[in-house]
Structure formats: structure tokens, C-alpha cells
Amino acid sequence: MPLSRRSTLTQFLIEERRRFPSASGDFNALILDVALACKAIARAVAFGELGGMLGNHGAAGTDASVNVQGETQKKLDVISNEMFISANNWGGHLAGMASEEMDGPYQIPRSSPRGKYLLVFDPLDGSSNIDVNVSVGSVFSILRAPQDVIDSGRDVTAADFLQPGTQQLAAGYALYGPTTMLVLTVGNGVNGFTLDPNLGEFKLTHHQIQVPADTQEFAINASNSRFWEAPVKRYVDECLAGRTGPREQDFNMRWIASMVAEAHRILMRGGVFLYPRDTKDAAKPGRLRLLYEANPIAMLMEQAGGRASTGREPMLGVQPTGLHQRIGLVFGSKHEVERIERYHREPVAMKDNTPLFAERSLFRD
Ligand code: F6P
């Protein structure tokens, strides 16, 4: 029977599982545990100041605590991380977890069974937006643990998580906006679920989301423009030149500074997002993190007919080298991402540090 427009997440997962008759049900149970964490976080976020949860983490009168990225931790970052852990550390589905908010891998307590999956997550992405009541989200990725981890039940190491994005079994995000949504891929397209606040259930509201291949909307933090590499500068210059430039059409720009919200906009109506590699800080090749930001969003985009890239190569093919590795990220409408990749391949001709190809008709298609 086809799924009705208002199936619950549980019904949806049961239908998906029927495609794999030998599946144990662990995978579905894991996704439901992740969804439970997201519902708990949605509730905490919704209480805002009333819940006493805004502001920085750390005892009053002391300096705010800082995570492994060197970023100030918000109270809700820490609480959301704890919610992910407590929803997922007992069910027997996981061999280990890794998160933006923890330096190293989280070991499943010996008091609970260990399973065959690895969960990687950013519990609250865009958290600098919390205090100003702008949408934030959780991002997650599910990998299979290496076979020797499954066989031996040994503690996980960072190396166990260093798998390219092509290995992801599922990826998704929860967006805590005017409505709370869970957007999920289990490798068979992308579906969106809206949280019904009366029932506390995610219901299927957005079937098989498709990203339009073309767009006239881009998102980038333009304050970094002096640090951009020439291909990115070329792309943005051409968009800004609008109808009278080489693209011969006007472009619109958006920047929420909340990647989940930007990804959601792009899944809903197309667009392109760039947080490219730049020269701002030699120690940071890009701003966003490969394992728990770039890869899950890349899987969602590709499953929805979009594209995700480092600018130079497909994101999902990148072999990770570190748990908290940063990377340049470009994603969204396929034709625009392909264009940006092409600009990275083409030779850069510079005149007074300005890419010549910004000029009308030069290097034109
Ligand atoms: O940590 C990631 C993040 O908050 C993303 O959600 C967002 O896209 C980006 O950082 C915003 O960066 P910036 O502060 O440079 O605009």
C-alpha cells in the first residue's frame, strides 16, 4: 500500500524496511532514537529564555567554555549533545558516537549492548543564532562500524569514523524553525517530516524532495570576500553583475548563518550555498566540518538530485583524515555547483589581482 501523505516516521521506516527483508530492525530503531533526541532538543529550544537555556555554557562568573573547535559553547549546545547521547547510548544499535561537542569518540557504556552502527552528529548547528531566535538545527550521519569493531565489541577509535561520505547509510537534519522538521535520507531519496506538536510525532509532509537543477539564488558570507580564492570570487562577481554581466540574469542573495536553515531552503526551492576554502586562517581549510556537517548535507543534496562539492571534487568521495576536519563546502542546485567546480578547474588569469574572467565576454560560455 502506498504511504499516505500523513504517514508517521515509524510507518515510513517500516515501509522502507520491507525493501530489505533480512533487516533486523536495528537501523529503524536507531533512527527513531535520533528522532527522539531531536524532539527533545526542539522542546528545549522552543522554551528559549523561559527555560533558562539561552547564553553561554559555563558557571556564572567564569569564562564561557570552549569546544574542541575553539568555539564558545552555548548552554543549548551542551544540553543538545547530552540529549543525543542519552537517547542513543542504551539501545544496543551503536558501536560508538562522535560529535562536534566532544573531543574524541564516545564509548557506549559497558552496561549496554554494543551494535553495528556509528552515529556522528552536530547536536545544534548554527547555535550562535539561538540567542537571537533564528532557526537552528541538528545534523546527523549514520555509518556502519568496521567489522572488527562489530565482532569484538572493542572501544571505537577516531579512525573507525574516518569513512568517506559514500559510506553513509543514512543522513539527515532536524530544523528547529517556525515548525520543527526532520529531513531524512536512508539512501532512497529524501523525505521531510513535520513535527505534529499535538501528537509529538513526525509526519511525512514532503515526499521525495527534489532540488531544482537551476537557480538564481546564492548564499555566502560576503564579509570573507577578501579571503576567497579566484574561482569563488569569479562566481560571485558574475552573480552580482546580474543581467548586464556574463550570466545575463539577476541573482538574489541570502545568508542566515545557520547551515541547516540554508540547506532546507535549498531543498525546498533550489539555490547554491558556498562556505568555500579560503585564506582567512591557514590552519582552517574551510569553516564547516566534514564528518558531521558537509557529508550528511552532501548525501541529502545528492539524494535530492542536487550536488555537493569541495569546489574541486565531489564531497562524498573525500577520504577524511580527522574527526573534526574542516573543509570547503559548496552545495545545492546541480548546474550551479557544476559551474563552480568548472571555475576551479579553469586557469586563473589575473590582472591587478582581479580575475579577468569577471569581465563581460572574456571566458564566456
Ligand atoms: O558552525 C557552523 C555554522 O554556524 C553554520 O551553521 C553556518 O553556515 C556557519 O557556521 C556560519 O558562519 P559565519 O559565522 O561565518 O557566517
Short mmCIF file of C-alpha atoms and ligand atoms in Angstrom, two decimals:
data_model
loop_
_atom_site.label_atom_id
_atom_site.label_comp_id
_atom_site.label_asym_id
_atom_site.label_seq_id
_atom_site.Cartn_x
_atom_site.Cartn_y
_atom_site.Cartn_z
CA MET A 1 0.00 0.00 0.00
CA PRO A 2 1.50 3.40 -0.88
CA LEU A 3 2.27 5.65 2.06
CA SER A 4 -0.40 8.23 2.75
CA ARG A 5 0.61 11.87 2.83
CA ARG A 6 0.40 11.79 6.59
CA SER A 7 2.30 8.64 7.49
CA THR A 8 4.30 8.85 10.68
CA LEU A 9 8.07 8.47 10.65
CA THR A 10 7.63 4.99 12.16
CA GLN A 11 5.27 3.90 9.37
CA PHE A 12 7.63 5.32 6.79
CA LEU A 13 10.59 3.40 8.24
CA ILE A 14 8.61 0.15 8.37
CA GLU A 15 7.73 0.56 4.69
CA GLU A 16 11.38 1.25 3.85
CA ARG A 17 12.50 -1.80 5.80
CA ARG A 18 10.24 -4.04 3.72
CA ARG A 19 12.66 -3.45 0.87
CA PHE A 20 15.25 -5.34 2.94
CA PRO A 21 13.55 -8.49 4.26
CA SER A 22 16.63 -9.59 6.23
CA ALA A 23 16.96 -6.27 8.09
CA SER A 24 16.94 -6.72 11.86
CA GLY A 25 15.10 -3.50 12.70
CA ASP A 26 18.16 -2.04 14.48
CA PHE A 27 18.58 0.63 11.84
CA ASN A 28 14.98 1.80 12.16
CA ALA A 29 15.18 1.77 15.93
CA LEU A 30 18.34 3.88 15.73
CA ILE A 31 16.66 6.47 13.52
CA LEU A 32 13.71 6.65 15.88
CA ASP A 33 16.12 7.22 18.79
CA VAL A 34 17.76 10.04 16.82
CA ALA A 35 14.30 11.47 16.11
CA LEU A 36 13.53 11.30 19.83
CA ALA A 37 16.67 13.31 20.60
CA CYS A 38 15.60 15.88 18.01
CA LYS A 39 12.13 16.16 19.56
CA ALA A 40 13.69 16.73 22.98
CA ILE A 41 16.01 19.40 21.55
CA ALA A 42 13.10 21.06 19.71
CA ARG A 43 11.29 21.34 23.03
CA ALA A 44 14.32 22.79 24.81
CA VAL A 45 14.91 25.30 22.01
CA ALA A 46 11.23 26.32 21.99
CA PHE A 47 11.31 27.29 25.66
CA GLY A 48 14.09 29.79 24.99
CA GLU A 49 14.60 32.25 27.79
CA LEU A 50 11.70 30.68 29.73
CA GLY A 51 13.74 27.51 30.06
CA GLY A 52 16.78 29.44 31.29
CA MET A 53 18.75 27.86 28.49
CA LEU A 54 19.98 30.82 26.47
CA GLY A 55 23.52 32.12 26.72
CA ASN A 56 26.92 30.56 27.05
CA HIS A 57 27.78 27.35 28.85
CA GLY A 58 29.94 27.65 31.96
CA ALA A 59 29.34 28.58 35.55
CA ALA A 60 28.13 32.13 36.15
CA GLY A 61 31.03 34.49 36.71
CA THR A 62 33.53 32.23 34.89
CA ASP A 63 34.67 32.34 31.28
CA ALA A 64 32.40 30.55 28.81
CA SER A 65 33.55 27.03 27.94
CA VAL A 66 35.01 26.34 24.53
CA ASN A 67 34.66 23.16 22.45
CA VAL A 68 37.36 21.25 20.59
CA GLN A 69 36.88 23.65 17.64
CA GLY A 70 37.82 26.60 19.84
CA GLU A 71 34.22 27.85 19.63
CA THR A 72 32.25 29.17 22.56
CA GLN A 73 29.75 26.57 23.72
CA LYS A 74 26.20 27.69 24.26
CA LYS A 75 24.21 26.10 27.08
CA LEU A 76 21.98 24.54 24.44
CA ASP A 77 24.99 23.08 22.59
CA VAL A 78 25.89 21.12 25.69
CA ILE A 79 22.31 20.16 26.54
CA SER A 80 21.61 19.05 22.96
CA ASN A 81 24.76 16.92 22.97
CA GLU A 82 23.59 15.25 26.19
CA MET A 83 20.16 14.66 24.67
CA PHE A 84 21.68 12.92 21.64
CA ILE A 85 23.81 10.75 23.91
CA SER A 86 21.10 9.78 26.35
CA ALA A 87 18.64 8.91 23.54
CA ASN A 88 21.20 6.73 21.76
CA ASN A 89 23.62 5.14 24.25
CA TRP A 90 21.44 2.36 25.61
CA GLY A 91 19.51 0.84 22.66
CA GLY A 92 22.17 -1.62 21.51
CA HIS A 93 22.29 -0.26 17.95
CA LEU A 94 25.51 1.73 18.18
CA ALA A 95 29.18 0.86 18.44
CA GLY A 96 30.07 4.48 19.19
CA MET A 97 29.30 8.14 18.59
CA ALA A 98 31.21 11.26 17.65
CA SER A 99 30.03 14.84 17.92
CA GLU A 100 31.13 18.38 17.33
CA GLU A 101 30.94 18.93 21.06
CA MET A 102 33.24 16.07 22.12
CA ASP A 103 37.00 15.91 21.51
CA GLY A 104 37.13 12.17 20.91
CA PRO A 105 34.70 9.32 20.24
CA TYR A 106 32.02 8.49 22.79
CA GLN A 107 32.16 4.90 24.05
CA ILE A 108 28.91 3.06 24.61
CA PRO A 109 28.85 2.19 28.34
CA ARG A 110 29.72 -1.43 29.10
CA SER A 111 26.38 -1.75 30.89
CA SER A 112 24.60 -1.55 27.48
CA PRO A 113 24.94 -3.82 24.46
CA ARG A 114 27.02 -2.52 21.56
CA GLY A 115 25.70 -2.58 17.99
CA LYS A 116 26.91 -2.25 14.44
CA TYR A 117 26.41 1.42 13.63
CA LEU A 118 28.30 4.64 14.24
CA LEU A 119 26.42 7.89 14.83
CA VAL A 120 28.10 11.21 14.03
CA PHE A 121 26.33 14.47 14.77
CA ASP A 122 26.39 18.19 15.26
CA PRO A 123 23.78 18.44 18.01
CA LEU A 124 22.98 22.12 17.46
CA ASP A 125 24.31 23.69 14.29
CA GLY A 126 24.20 27.45 13.89
CA SER A 127 23.97 27.85 17.66
CA SER A 128 25.22 31.44 17.56
CA ASN A 129 21.68 32.12 16.29
CA ILE A 130 19.96 30.75 19.39
CA ASP A 131 20.11 33.93 21.41
CA VAL A 132 18.51 35.89 18.55
CA ASN A 133 15.70 33.38 17.95
CA VAL A 134 16.75 32.39 14.44
CA SER A 135 16.34 28.81 13.19
CA VAL A 136 18.96 26.28 14.26
CA GLY A 137 19.20 22.55 13.63
CA SER A 138 20.80 19.18 14.39
CA VAL A 139 22.71 17.30 11.69
CA PHE A 140 23.48 13.57 11.77
CA SER A 141 25.10 10.82 9.76
CA ILE A 142 24.96 7.05 10.24
CA LEU A 143 27.88 4.82 9.23
CA ARG A 144 28.50 1.13 9.61
CA ALA A 145 31.18 0.32 12.18
CA PRO A 146 34.25 -1.54 10.87
CA GLN A 147 33.72 -5.31 11.01
CA ASP A 148 36.34 -5.90 13.72
CA VAL A 149 34.53 -3.41 15.96
CA ILE A 150 31.28 -5.29 15.46
CA ASP A 151 32.93 -8.68 16.01
CA SER A 152 34.99 -7.76 19.05
CA GLY A 153 32.83 -5.09 20.67
CA ARG A 154 36.05 -3.14 21.30
CA ASP A 155 36.10 0.57 22.07
CA VAL A 156 35.89 2.74 18.96
CA THR A 157 38.74 4.99 17.87
CA ALA A 158 38.64 8.16 15.77
CA ALA A 159 40.00 6.12 12.83
CA ASP A 160 36.82 4.00 12.80
CA PHE A 161 34.82 7.11 11.85
CA LEU A 162 37.13 8.23 9.03
CA GLN A 163 34.97 6.88 6.21
CA PRO A 164 34.15 8.78 3.01
CA GLY A 165 30.64 10.15 2.68
CA THR A 166 29.76 7.48 0.11
CA GLN A 167 29.74 5.04 3.04
CA GLN A 168 26.91 6.83 4.85
CA LEU A 169 23.85 4.63 5.33
CA ALA A 170 21.62 7.50 6.32
CA ALA A 171 21.86 11.21 6.90
CA GLY A 172 19.53 13.94 7.95
CA TYR A 173 18.82 17.01 9.93
CA ALA A 174 16.20 18.42 12.24
CA LEU A 175 15.35 22.06 11.71
CA TYR A 176 14.04 23.98 14.70
CA GLY A 177 12.24 26.79 12.92
CA PRO A 178 8.64 28.05 12.86
CA THR A 179 7.86 24.34 12.57
CA THR A 180 10.19 21.53 13.57
CA MET A 181 11.07 19.29 10.65
CA LEU A 182 13.11 16.15 10.22
CA VAL A 183 14.58 15.71 6.76
CA LEU A 184 15.98 12.26 6.14
CA THR A 185 17.61 10.06 3.56
CA VAL A 186 18.14 6.35 4.01
CA GLY A 187 19.64 6.14 0.52
CA ASN A 188 16.35 6.11 -1.34
CA GLY A 189 15.61 9.79 -1.96
CA VAL A 190 14.90 12.50 0.59
CA ASN A 191 11.73 12.85 2.62
CA GLY A 192 10.64 15.59 5.01
CA PHE A 193 8.61 15.08 8.18
CA THR A 194 6.91 17.84 10.14
CA LEU A 195 6.58 17.51 13.90
CA ASP A 196 2.91 17.42 14.90
CA PRO A 197 3.13 19.19 18.26
CA ASN A 198 -0.17 17.70 19.44
CA LEU A 199 0.92 14.11 18.94
CA GLY A 200 4.67 14.56 19.33
CA GLU A 201 5.05 12.59 16.08
CA PHE A 202 6.96 13.39 12.92
CA LYS A 203 4.58 13.08 9.97
CA LEU A 204 5.54 12.72 6.34
CA THR A 205 4.75 16.04 4.68
CA HIS A 206 7.40 16.40 1.96
CA HIS A 207 7.66 13.35 -0.34
CA GLN A 208 10.77 12.72 -2.39
CA ILE A 209 12.16 16.24 -2.28
CA GLN A 210 13.95 17.36 -5.45
CA VAL A 211 16.36 20.29 -5.71
CA PRO A 212 15.77 22.24 -8.93
CA ALA A 213 18.86 21.98 -11.16
CA ASP A 214 18.90 25.73 -11.88
CA THR A 215 18.65 28.66 -9.54
CA GLN A 216 19.10 32.41 -9.30
CA GLU A 217 19.79 32.46 -5.57
CA PHE A 218 23.13 32.06 -3.81
CA ALA A 219 24.28 32.13 -0.19
CA ILE A 220 27.75 33.09 1.00
CA ASN A 221 29.23 35.11 3.85
CA ALA A 222 30.39 38.07 1.76
CA SER A 223 32.41 39.53 4.64
CA ASN A 224 35.04 36.92 3.77
CA SER A 225 35.35 38.06 0.15
CA ARG A 226 38.91 39.32 0.53
CA PHE A 227 39.95 35.80 1.55
CA TRP A 228 38.20 33.96 -1.29
CA GLU A 229 40.09 32.10 -3.94
CA ALA A 230 39.80 33.42 -7.52
CA PRO A 231 37.21 30.88 -8.79
CA VAL A 232 34.83 31.78 -5.95
CA LYS A 233 35.37 35.47 -6.49
CA ARG A 234 34.67 34.98 -10.18
CA TYR A 235 31.45 33.10 -9.47
CA VAL A 236 30.13 35.68 -7.00
CA ASP A 237 31.22 38.64 -9.16
CA GLU A 238 29.31 37.16 -12.08
CA CYS A 239 26.19 36.67 -9.95
CA LEU A 240 26.42 40.24 -8.65
CA ALA A 241 26.86 41.60 -12.17
CA GLY A 242 23.35 40.31 -12.83
CA ARG A 243 21.52 40.92 -16.07
CA THR A 244 24.25 43.12 -17.52
CA GLY A 245 27.04 40.65 -16.63
CA PRO A 246 28.14 37.38 -18.24
CA ARG A 247 25.30 35.42 -16.65
CA GLU A 248 22.72 37.76 -18.20
CA GLN A 249 20.32 37.30 -15.30
CA ASP A 250 19.83 38.83 -11.88
CA PHE A 251 20.65 36.81 -8.77
CA ASN A 252 19.29 37.06 -5.26
CA MET A 253 21.43 36.55 -2.16
CA ARG A 254 20.63 35.02 1.25
CA TRP A 255 22.77 34.40 4.35
CA ILE A 256 21.17 33.05 7.53
CA ALA A 257 24.47 31.84 9.08
CA SER A 258 22.68 28.64 10.04
CA MET A 259 23.67 25.89 7.63
CA VAL A 260 20.68 23.66 8.33
CA ALA A 261 18.29 26.50 7.56
CA GLU A 262 20.17 27.27 4.33
CA ALA A 263 20.18 23.59 3.33
CA HIS A 264 16.46 23.43 3.98
CA ARG A 265 15.74 26.49 1.85
CA ILE A 266 17.78 24.97 -0.95
CA LEU A 267 15.99 21.62 -0.70
CA MET A 268 12.66 23.44 -0.83
CA ARG A 269 13.28 25.89 -3.68
CA GLY A 270 16.81 25.50 -5.00
CA GLY A 271 19.82 27.72 -4.56
CA VAL A 272 23.51 27.36 -4.00
CA PHE A 273 25.43 27.61 -0.72
CA LEU A 274 29.13 28.28 -0.50
CA TYR A 275 31.39 28.18 2.52
CA PRO A 276 34.50 27.71 0.42
CA ARG A 277 38.07 27.09 1.35
CA ASP A 278 39.68 30.49 1.83
CA THR A 279 42.87 32.11 3.01
CA LYS A 280 41.50 33.58 6.23
CA ASP A 281 43.28 31.18 8.55
CA ALA A 282 45.92 28.80 7.19
CA ALA A 283 45.09 26.33 9.97
CA LYS A 284 41.46 26.08 8.83
CA PRO A 285 40.88 24.87 5.27
CA GLY A 286 37.23 25.90 5.28
CA ARG A 287 34.82 26.58 8.12
CA LEU A 288 32.48 23.62 8.15
CA ARG A 289 33.26 20.14 9.39
CA LEU A 290 33.44 17.21 7.00
CA LEU A 291 32.04 14.34 9.02
CA TYR A 292 29.03 15.86 10.73
CA GLU A 293 28.18 18.89 8.57
CA ALA A 294 29.42 18.54 4.99
CA ASN A 295 28.91 14.81 4.48
CA PRO A 296 25.33 14.48 5.75
CA ILE A 297 24.24 17.59 3.85
CA ALA A 298 26.06 16.29 0.76
CA MET A 299 24.23 12.96 0.93
CA LEU A 300 20.89 14.76 1.26
CA MET A 301 21.65 17.04 -1.67
CA GLU A 302 22.78 14.24 -3.96
CA GLN A 303 19.81 12.08 -2.99
CA ALA A 304 17.54 15.00 -3.87
CA GLY A 305 19.13 15.47 -7.31
CA GLY A 306 21.39 18.33 -6.22
CA ARG A 307 25.16 18.32 -5.91
CA ALA A 308 27.73 18.84 -3.16
CA SER A 309 31.40 19.51 -3.62
CA THR A 310 34.54 20.88 -2.06
CA GLY A 311 34.62 23.15 -5.12
CA ARG A 312 37.23 20.84 -6.59
CA GLU A 313 35.79 17.36 -6.15
CA PRO A 314 32.58 15.66 -5.04
CA MET A 315 32.27 15.92 -1.26
CA LEU A 316 31.15 12.33 -0.83
CA GLY A 317 34.41 10.97 -2.28
CA VAL A 318 36.70 12.76 0.18
CA GLN A 319 38.70 10.44 2.46
CA PRO A 320 38.53 12.02 5.92
CA THR A 321 41.73 12.43 7.89
CA GLY A 322 40.38 13.74 11.18
CA LEU A 323 37.22 13.59 13.28
CA HIS A 324 36.86 17.37 13.34
CA GLN A 325 38.39 18.05 9.92
CA ARG A 326 37.20 21.23 8.21
CA ILE A 327 36.58 21.52 4.51
CA GLY A 328 35.33 23.92 1.85
CA LEU A 329 31.67 23.20 1.08
CA VAL A 330 29.54 24.09 -1.93
CA PHE A 331 26.11 22.55 -2.35
CA GLY A 332 22.72 22.97 -3.95
CA SER A 333 21.33 23.24 -7.46
CA LYS A 334 23.30 20.92 -9.69
CA HIS A 335 24.11 23.22 -12.59
CA GLU A 336 25.43 25.99 -10.35
CA VAL A 337 27.63 23.62 -8.32
CA GLU A 338 28.97 22.16 -11.57
CA ARG A 339 29.72 25.67 -12.79
CA ILE A 340 31.65 26.46 -9.60
CA GLU A 341 33.62 23.20 -10.00
CA ARG A 342 34.39 24.17 -13.58
CA TYR A 343 35.65 27.58 -12.48
CA HIS A 344 38.03 25.80 -10.10
CA ARG A 345 39.38 23.73 -13.00
CA GLU A 346 39.85 26.62 -15.41
CA PRO A 347 43.13 28.56 -15.40
CA VAL A 348 43.09 31.75 -13.44
CA ALA A 349 44.12 34.83 -15.39
CA MET A 350 44.80 37.71 -13.06
CA LYS A 351 45.10 41.43 -13.71
CA ASP A 352 45.80 43.58 -10.64
CA ASN A 353 44.67 40.66 -8.50
CA THR A 354 41.27 40.72 -10.22
CA PRO A 355 40.19 37.66 -12.19
CA LEU A 356 39.98 38.73 -15.83
CA PHE A 357 37.06 36.44 -16.36
CA ALA A 358 34.93 38.79 -14.29
CA GLU A 359 34.84 40.95 -17.36
CA ARG A 360 31.96 40.57 -19.74
CA SER A 361 32.54 38.22 -22.66
CA LEU A 362 36.00 37.03 -21.55
CA PHE A 363 35.98 33.27 -20.79
CA ARG A 364 32.31 33.30 -21.54
CA ASP A 365 30.41 30.05 -22.15
O1 F6P B 1 29.16 26.07 12.71
C1 F6P B 1 28.59 26.18 11.54
C2 F6P B 1 27.81 27.44 11.23
O2 F6P B 1 27.14 28.00 12.33
C3 F6P B 1 26.85 27.12 10.11
O3 F6P B 1 25.61 26.69 10.56
C4 F6P B 1 26.81 28.39 9.33
O4 F6P B 1 26.56 28.17 7.97
C5 F6P B 1 28.16 28.99 9.56
O5 F6P B 1 28.69 28.43 10.72
C6 F6P B 1 28.07 30.48 9.71
O6 F6P B 1 29.34 31.01 9.63
P1 F6P B 1 29.62 32.63 9.68
O7 F6P B 1 29.53 32.98 11.13
O8 F6P B 1 30.99 32.76 9.13
O9 F6P B 1 28.58 33.30 8.87
#
